[in-house]
mmCIF file of C-alpha atoms in Angstrom:
data_model
loop_
_atom_site.group_PDB
_atom_site.id
_atom_site.type_symbol
_atom_site.label_atom_id
_atom_site.label_comp_id
_atom_site.label_asym_id
_atom_site.label_seq_id
_atom_site.Cartn_x
_atom_site.Cartn_y
_atom_site.Cartn_z
ATOM 1 C CA GLU A 1 0.180 15.578 -9.471
ATOM 2 C CA ALA A 2 2.782 13.432 -7.775
ATOM 3 C CA ALA A 3 4.252 10.760 -10.013
ATOM 4 C CA VAL A 4 5.945 7.439 -9.325
ATOM 5 C CA THR A 5 6.969 5.436 -12.388
ATOM 6 C CA GLN A 6 7.974 1.790 -12.275
ATOM 7 C CA SER A 7 9.647 -0.266 -14.973
ATOM 8 C CA PRO A 8 9.251 -2.788 -16.334
ATOM 9 C CA ARG A 9 5.528 -3.326 -15.801
ATOM 10 C CA ASN A 10 5.910 -7.056 -16.351
ATOM 11 C CA LYS A 11 8.945 -9.313 -16.094
ATOM 12 C CA VAL A 12 9.452 -13.037 -16.488
ATOM 13 C CA THR A 13 12.685 -14.688 -15.461
ATOM 14 C CA VAL A 14 13.952 -18.133 -14.561
ATOM 15 C CA THR A 15 15.095 -19.454 -11.224
ATOM 16 C CA GLY A 16 18.572 -18.125 -10.510
ATOM 17 C CA GLY A 17 18.121 -15.213 -12.852
ATOM 18 C CA ASN A 18 19.185 -11.634 -12.179
ATOM 19 C CA VAL A 19 16.442 -9.001 -12.103
ATOM 20 C CA THR A 20 16.434 -5.252 -11.523
ATOM 21 C CA LEU A 21 13.212 -3.357 -10.893
ATOM 22 C CA SER A 22 13.349 0.396 -11.353
ATOM 23 C CA CYS A 23 11.421 3.197 -9.704
ATOM 24 C CA ARG A 24 11.577 6.911 -10.387
ATOM 25 C CA GLN A 25 9.671 9.631 -8.551
ATOM 26 C CA THR A 26 9.377 13.240 -9.615
ATOM 27 C CA ASN A 27 7.846 14.453 -6.357
ATOM 28 C CA SER A 28 11.081 15.596 -4.713
ATOM 29 C CA HIS A 29 10.224 13.201 -1.902
ATOM 30 C CA ASN A 30 12.843 12.045 0.532
ATOM 31 C CA TYR A 31 11.354 8.624 1.285
ATOM 32 C CA MET A 32 11.009 5.774 -1.161
ATOM 33 C CA TYR A 33 9.786 2.248 -0.520
ATOM 34 C CA TRP A 34 9.618 -1.161 -2.135
ATOM 35 C CA TYR A 35 6.698 -3.416 -1.241
ATOM 36 C CA ARG A 36 5.498 -6.784 -2.446
ATOM 37 C CA GLN A 37 1.838 -7.712 -2.684
ATOM 38 C CA ASP A 38 0.700 -11.330 -2.579
ATOM 39 C CA THR A 39 -2.808 -12.733 -2.602
ATOM 40 C CA GLY A 40 -4.233 -12.958 0.897
ATOM 41 C CA HIS A 41 -1.564 -10.711 2.374
ATOM 42 C CA GLY A 42 -1.285 -7.010 2.892
ATOM 43 C CA LEU A 43 1.590 -5.166 1.281
ATOM 44 C CA ARG A 44 4.881 -6.093 2.905
ATOM 45 C CA LEU A 45 7.845 -3.753 3.119
ATOM 46 C CA ILE A 46 11.059 -5.030 1.538
ATOM 47 C CA HIS A 47 13.422 -2.049 1.720
ATOM 48 C CA TYR A 48 13.144 1.694 2.020
ATOM 49 C CA SER A 49 15.325 4.759 1.848
ATOM 50 C CA TYR A 50 15.205 8.300 3.150
ATOM 51 C CA GLY A 51 17.651 9.801 0.693
ATOM 52 C CA ALA A 52 20.265 9.204 -1.943
ATOM 53 C CA GLY A 53 22.791 6.645 -0.752
ATOM 54 C CA ASN A 54 20.635 5.586 2.200
ATOM 55 C CA LEU A 55 19.107 2.139 2.583
ATOM 56 C CA GLN A 56 16.945 0.712 5.364
ATOM 57 C CA ILE A 57 15.866 -2.885 5.795
ATOM 58 C CA GLY A 58 12.168 -3.600 5.767
ATOM 59 C CA ASP A 59 10.172 -6.520 7.077
ATOM 60 C CA VAL A 60 10.840 -9.093 4.320
ATOM 61 C CA PRO A 61 14.331 -8.255 2.981
ATOM 62 C CA ASP A 62 15.710 -11.766 2.408
ATOM 63 C CA GLY A 63 16.743 -12.336 -1.193
ATOM 64 C CA TYR A 64 16.525 -8.655 -2.095
ATOM 65 C CA LYS A 65 18.995 -5.839 -2.384
ATOM 66 C CA ALA A 66 18.183 -2.232 -3.071
ATOM 67 C CA THR A 67 20.037 0.886 -4.052
ATOM 68 C CA ARG A 68 19.046 4.563 -4.015
ATOM 69 C CA THR A 69 21.281 6.223 -6.552
ATOM 70 C CA THR A 70 19.649 9.661 -6.557
ATOM 71 C CA GLN A 71 16.739 11.287 -4.800
ATOM 72 C CA GLU A 72 14.600 10.281 -7.777
ATOM 73 C CA ASP A 73 15.726 6.701 -8.400
ATOM 74 C CA PHE A 74 15.337 3.586 -6.266
ATOM 75 C CA PHE A 75 16.175 0.112 -7.557
ATOM 76 C CA LEU A 76 15.261 -3.332 -6.279
ATOM 77 C CA LEU A 77 17.708 -6.117 -7.117
ATOM 78 C CA LEU A 78 17.065 -9.845 -7.172
ATOM 79 C CA GLU A 79 20.431 -11.442 -7.842
ATOM 80 C CA LEU A 80 19.338 -15.087 -7.648
ATOM 81 C CA ALA A 81 15.618 -15.038 -8.271
ATOM 82 C CA SER A 82 13.503 -17.817 -6.795
ATOM 83 C CA PRO A 83 9.879 -18.838 -7.487
ATOM 84 C CA SER A 84 8.904 -17.550 -4.022
ATOM 85 C CA GLN A 85 9.689 -14.074 -5.298
ATOM 86 C CA THR A 86 6.922 -14.256 -7.879
ATOM 87 C CA SER A 87 4.784 -11.332 -6.816
ATOM 88 C CA LEU A 88 3.448 -7.876 -7.592
ATOM 89 C CA TYR A 89 5.974 -5.234 -6.567
ATOM 90 C CA PHE A 90 5.099 -1.664 -5.726
ATOM 91 C CA CYS A 91 7.299 1.351 -5.288
ATOM 92 C CA ALA A 92 6.069 4.316 -3.262
ATOM 93 C CA SER A 93 7.302 7.726 -2.215
ATOM 94 C CA SER A 94 6.488 10.067 0.623
ATOM 95 C CA ASP A 95 7.702 13.451 1.758
ATOM 96 C CA ALA A 96 8.215 12.773 5.433
ATOM 97 C CA GLY A 97 8.139 9.101 6.161
ATOM 98 C CA GLY A 98 5.583 6.405 5.491
ATOM 99 C CA ALA A 99 4.132 6.484 8.966
ATOM 100 C CA SER A 100 3.475 10.186 9.029
ATOM 101 C CA GLN A 101 0.183 11.654 7.954
ATOM 102 C CA ASN A 102 1.652 12.794 4.665
ATOM 103 C CA THR A 103 0.347 11.222 1.506
ATOM 104 C CA LEU A 104 1.986 8.106 0.169
ATOM 105 C CA TYR A 105 2.174 7.908 -3.629
ATOM 106 C CA PHE A 106 2.358 4.527 -5.324
ATOM 107 C CA GLY A 107 3.599 3.409 -8.700
ATOM 108 C CA ALA A 108 1.480 1.194 -10.941
ATOM 109 C CA GLY A 109 3.388 -1.946 -9.975
ATOM 110 C CA THR A 110 5.670 -4.508 -11.591
ATOM 111 C CA ARG A 111 4.408 -8.055 -11.975
ATOM 112 C CA LEU A 112 7.336 -10.466 -11.663
ATOM 113 C CA SER A 113 7.134 -14.151 -12.490
ATOM 114 C CA VAL A 114 10.021 -16.458 -11.628
ATOM 115 C CA LEU A 115 9.744 -19.790 -13.423
ATOM 116 C CA LYS B 1 0.046 -12.707 13.138
ATOM 117 C CA THR B 2 -2.008 -10.396 10.932
ATOM 118 C CA GLN B 3 -2.454 -7.084 12.693
ATOM 119 C CA VAL B 4 -4.976 -5.574 10.287
ATOM 120 C CA GLU B 5 -8.060 -7.626 9.420
ATOM 121 C CA GLN B 6 -10.537 -6.499 6.797
ATOM 122 C CA SER B 7 -14.024 -7.774 6.188
ATOM 123 C CA PRO B 8 -15.691 -8.871 4.134
ATOM 124 C CA GLN B 9 -13.006 -10.403 1.943
ATOM 125 C CA SER B 10 -15.180 -9.665 -1.086
ATOM 126 C CA LEU B 11 -18.488 -7.976 -1.699
ATOM 127 C CA VAL B 12 -20.840 -7.671 -4.658
ATOM 128 C CA VAL B 13 -23.357 -4.829 -4.804
ATOM 129 C CA ARG B 14 -25.624 -3.393 -7.467
ATOM 130 C CA GLN B 15 -24.919 0.029 -8.862
ATOM 131 C CA GLY B 16 -26.609 2.657 -6.742
ATOM 132 C CA GLU B 17 -26.529 0.650 -3.542
ATOM 133 C CA ASN B 18 -24.556 1.645 -0.466
ATOM 134 C CA CYS B 19 -21.916 -0.537 1.149
ATOM 135 C CA VAL B 20 -19.778 -0.639 4.282
ATOM 136 C CA LEU B 21 -16.285 -2.059 4.575
ATOM 137 C CA GLN B 22 -14.797 -2.974 7.942
ATOM 138 C CA CYS B 23 -11.274 -2.818 9.326
ATOM 139 C CA ASN B 24 -10.215 -4.200 12.708
ATOM 140 C CA TYR B 25 -6.656 -3.970 13.896
ATOM 141 C CA SER B 26 -4.377 -4.775 16.803
ATOM 142 C CA VAL B 27 -1.528 -2.409 15.899
ATOM 143 C CA THR B 28 -0.146 -0.567 18.920
ATOM 144 C CA PRO B 29 0.428 2.306 19.075
ATOM 145 C CA ASP B 30 -2.073 3.349 16.438
ATOM 146 C CA ASN B 31 -1.199 6.820 15.253
ATOM 147 C CA HIS B 32 -3.427 7.058 12.180
ATOM 148 C CA LEU B 33 -5.396 4.971 9.719
ATOM 149 C CA ARG B 34 -5.636 5.305 5.962
ATOM 150 C CA TRP B 35 -7.940 3.860 3.339
ATOM 151 C CA PHE B 36 -6.657 3.234 -0.165
ATOM 152 C CA LYS B 37 -8.388 2.238 -3.399
ATOM 153 C CA GLN B 38 -6.585 -0.148 -5.726
ATOM 154 C CA ASP B 39 -7.952 -0.650 -9.216
ATOM 155 C CA THR B 40 -7.050 -3.969 -10.823
ATOM 156 C CA GLY B 41 -3.479 -3.856 -12.085
ATOM 157 C CA LYS B 42 -2.887 -0.396 -10.677
ATOM 158 C CA GLY B 43 -1.217 1.184 -7.688
ATOM 159 C CA LEU B 44 -2.887 2.309 -4.484
ATOM 160 C CA VAL B 45 -4.597 5.683 -4.358
ATOM 161 C CA SER B 46 -5.265 7.372 -1.036
ATOM 162 C CA LEU B 47 -8.915 7.998 -0.166
ATOM 163 C CA THR B 48 -8.709 9.379 3.342
ATOM 164 C CA VAL B 49 -6.654 9.592 6.521
ATOM 165 C CA LEU B 50 -8.107 9.355 10.038
ATOM 166 C CA VAL B 51 -6.135 10.599 12.980
ATOM 167 C CA ASP B 52 -8.201 11.405 16.073
ATOM 168 C CA GLN B 53 -9.350 9.041 18.823
ATOM 169 C CA LYS B 54 -12.839 9.105 17.348
ATOM 170 C CA ASP B 55 -12.610 10.516 13.866
ATOM 171 C CA LYS B 56 -14.823 10.937 10.827
ATOM 172 C CA THR B 57 -13.931 12.026 7.335
ATOM 173 C CA SER B 58 -15.898 12.581 4.172
ATOM 174 C CA ASN B 59 -14.637 12.669 0.597
ATOM 175 C CA GLY B 60 -17.478 12.821 -1.883
ATOM 176 C CA ARG B 61 -19.320 9.484 -1.832
ATOM 177 C CA TYR B 62 -16.703 8.029 0.509
ATOM 178 C CA SER B 63 -16.945 8.520 4.245
ATOM 179 C CA ALA B 64 -14.938 6.864 6.970
ATOM 180 C CA THR B 65 -14.914 6.490 10.738
ATOM 181 C CA LEU B 66 -12.257 5.538 13.220
ATOM 182 C CA ASP B 67 -12.642 4.436 16.833
ATOM 183 C CA LYS B 68 -9.235 3.934 18.413
ATOM 184 C CA ASP B 69 -10.732 2.550 21.636
ATOM 185 C CA ALA B 70 -12.288 -0.284 19.626
ATOM 186 C CA LYS B 71 -9.418 -0.339 17.113
ATOM 187 C CA HIS B 72 -12.016 -0.323 14.383
ATOM 188 C CA SER B 73 -12.647 1.644 11.202
ATOM 189 C CA THR B 74 -15.361 1.652 8.579
ATOM 190 C CA LEU B 75 -15.436 2.895 5.003
ATOM 191 C CA HIS B 76 -18.860 3.783 3.636
ATOM 192 C CA ILE B 77 -19.483 4.134 -0.070
ATOM 193 C CA THR B 78 -22.823 5.657 -0.996
ATOM 194 C CA ALA B 79 -24.621 5.308 -4.328
ATOM 195 C CA THR B 80 -21.991 3.000 -5.755
ATOM 196 C CA LEU B 81 -20.846 3.357 -9.354
ATOM 197 C CA LEU B 82 -19.336 0.745 -11.659
ATOM 198 C CA ASP B 83 -16.009 2.588 -11.315
ATOM 199 C CA ASP B 84 -16.026 1.814 -7.595
ATOM 200 C CA THR B 85 -15.110 -1.768 -8.497
ATOM 201 C CA ALA B 86 -11.696 -2.154 -6.868
ATOM 202 C CA THR B 87 -9.873 -3.488 -3.834
ATOM 203 C CA TYR B 88 -10.044 -1.259 -0.774
ATOM 204 C CA ILE B 89 -7.112 -1.461 1.580
ATOM 205 C CA CYS B 90 -6.952 -0.386 5.211
ATOM 206 C CA VAL B 91 -3.551 0.722 6.513
ATOM 207 C CA VAL B 92 -2.598 1.542 10.095
ATOM 208 C CA GLY B 93 0.391 3.736 10.901
ATOM 209 C CA ASP B 94 1.984 3.023 14.246
ATOM 210 C CA ARG B 95 3.719 6.389 14.668
ATOM 211 C CA GLY B 96 3.495 9.886 13.375
ATOM 212 C CA SER B 97 7.197 10.014 12.627
ATOM 213 C CA ALA B 98 9.535 8.608 10.033
ATOM 214 C CA LEU B 99 10.458 5.861 12.504
ATOM 215 C CA GLY B 100 7.012 4.373 12.265
ATOM 216 C CA ARG B 101 5.718 1.600 10.068
ATOM 217 C CA LEU B 102 2.600 1.077 8.005
ATOM 218 C CA HIS B 103 0.619 -2.111 8.546
ATOM 219 C CA PHE B 104 -1.473 -3.148 5.558
ATOM 220 C CA GLY B 105 -4.646 -5.167 5.487
ATOM 221 C CA ALA B 106 -5.192 -7.706 2.711
ATOM 222 C CA GLY B 107 -8.061 -5.673 1.302
ATOM 223 C CA THR B 108 -11.759 -6.019 0.511
ATOM 224 C CA GLN B 109 -12.557 -6.698 -3.122
ATOM 225 C CA LEU B 110 -15.663 -4.733 -4.096
ATOM 226 C CA ILE B 111 -17.489 -5.579 -7.297
ATOM 227 C CA VAL B 112 -20.260 -3.268 -8.479
ATOM 228 C CA ILE B 113 -22.624 -4.802 -11.018
ATOM 229 C CA PRO B 114 -25.185 -3.036 -13.218
#
């Protein structure tokens, strides 16, 4: 069974704080994604990567950085967190691109609150 | 502008009843459509993928249809169980390649009561 593990599961920080969200997949997938989910909206793509060292900008990248250190690990960085970044964040992985017919596997999510 | 609209926003049914969830979209091109189930506080789990111009799939008590001419999909759940309580999310893929994007609906919250 494909596995995507996110940590932490919950995080509270203050405005201006520095936050790192971690994602690890053991599926040997090339593609990894970071999404945010907000009430009343569908998931929105922040950043994605198709391999170690690669980074692609998503649809809502402002205020976020990301880094893919290995095939397994993808990190989302908020260097100056703002209350507008309070959200539920999901990491996902896929073998051949999120828009192919291959299955997309999601982590359990990280709930971030910025006070 | 939202490109994937789901209805109803929420739905309450009694255990054992059937229900139908709707998804209308304006994504172009529309390569494929997926339905996901999201339990509260959990990640999304894939239920089915529809690909053809007029497609139907069946996965146990879940069945789905896609009509690309109408840009419309339905998800049918038969004989609902309490464990079906979740948010169901419709996702449209605009290409069959890695260059494509996924467009997510906001979901339908289904509550199954005893």
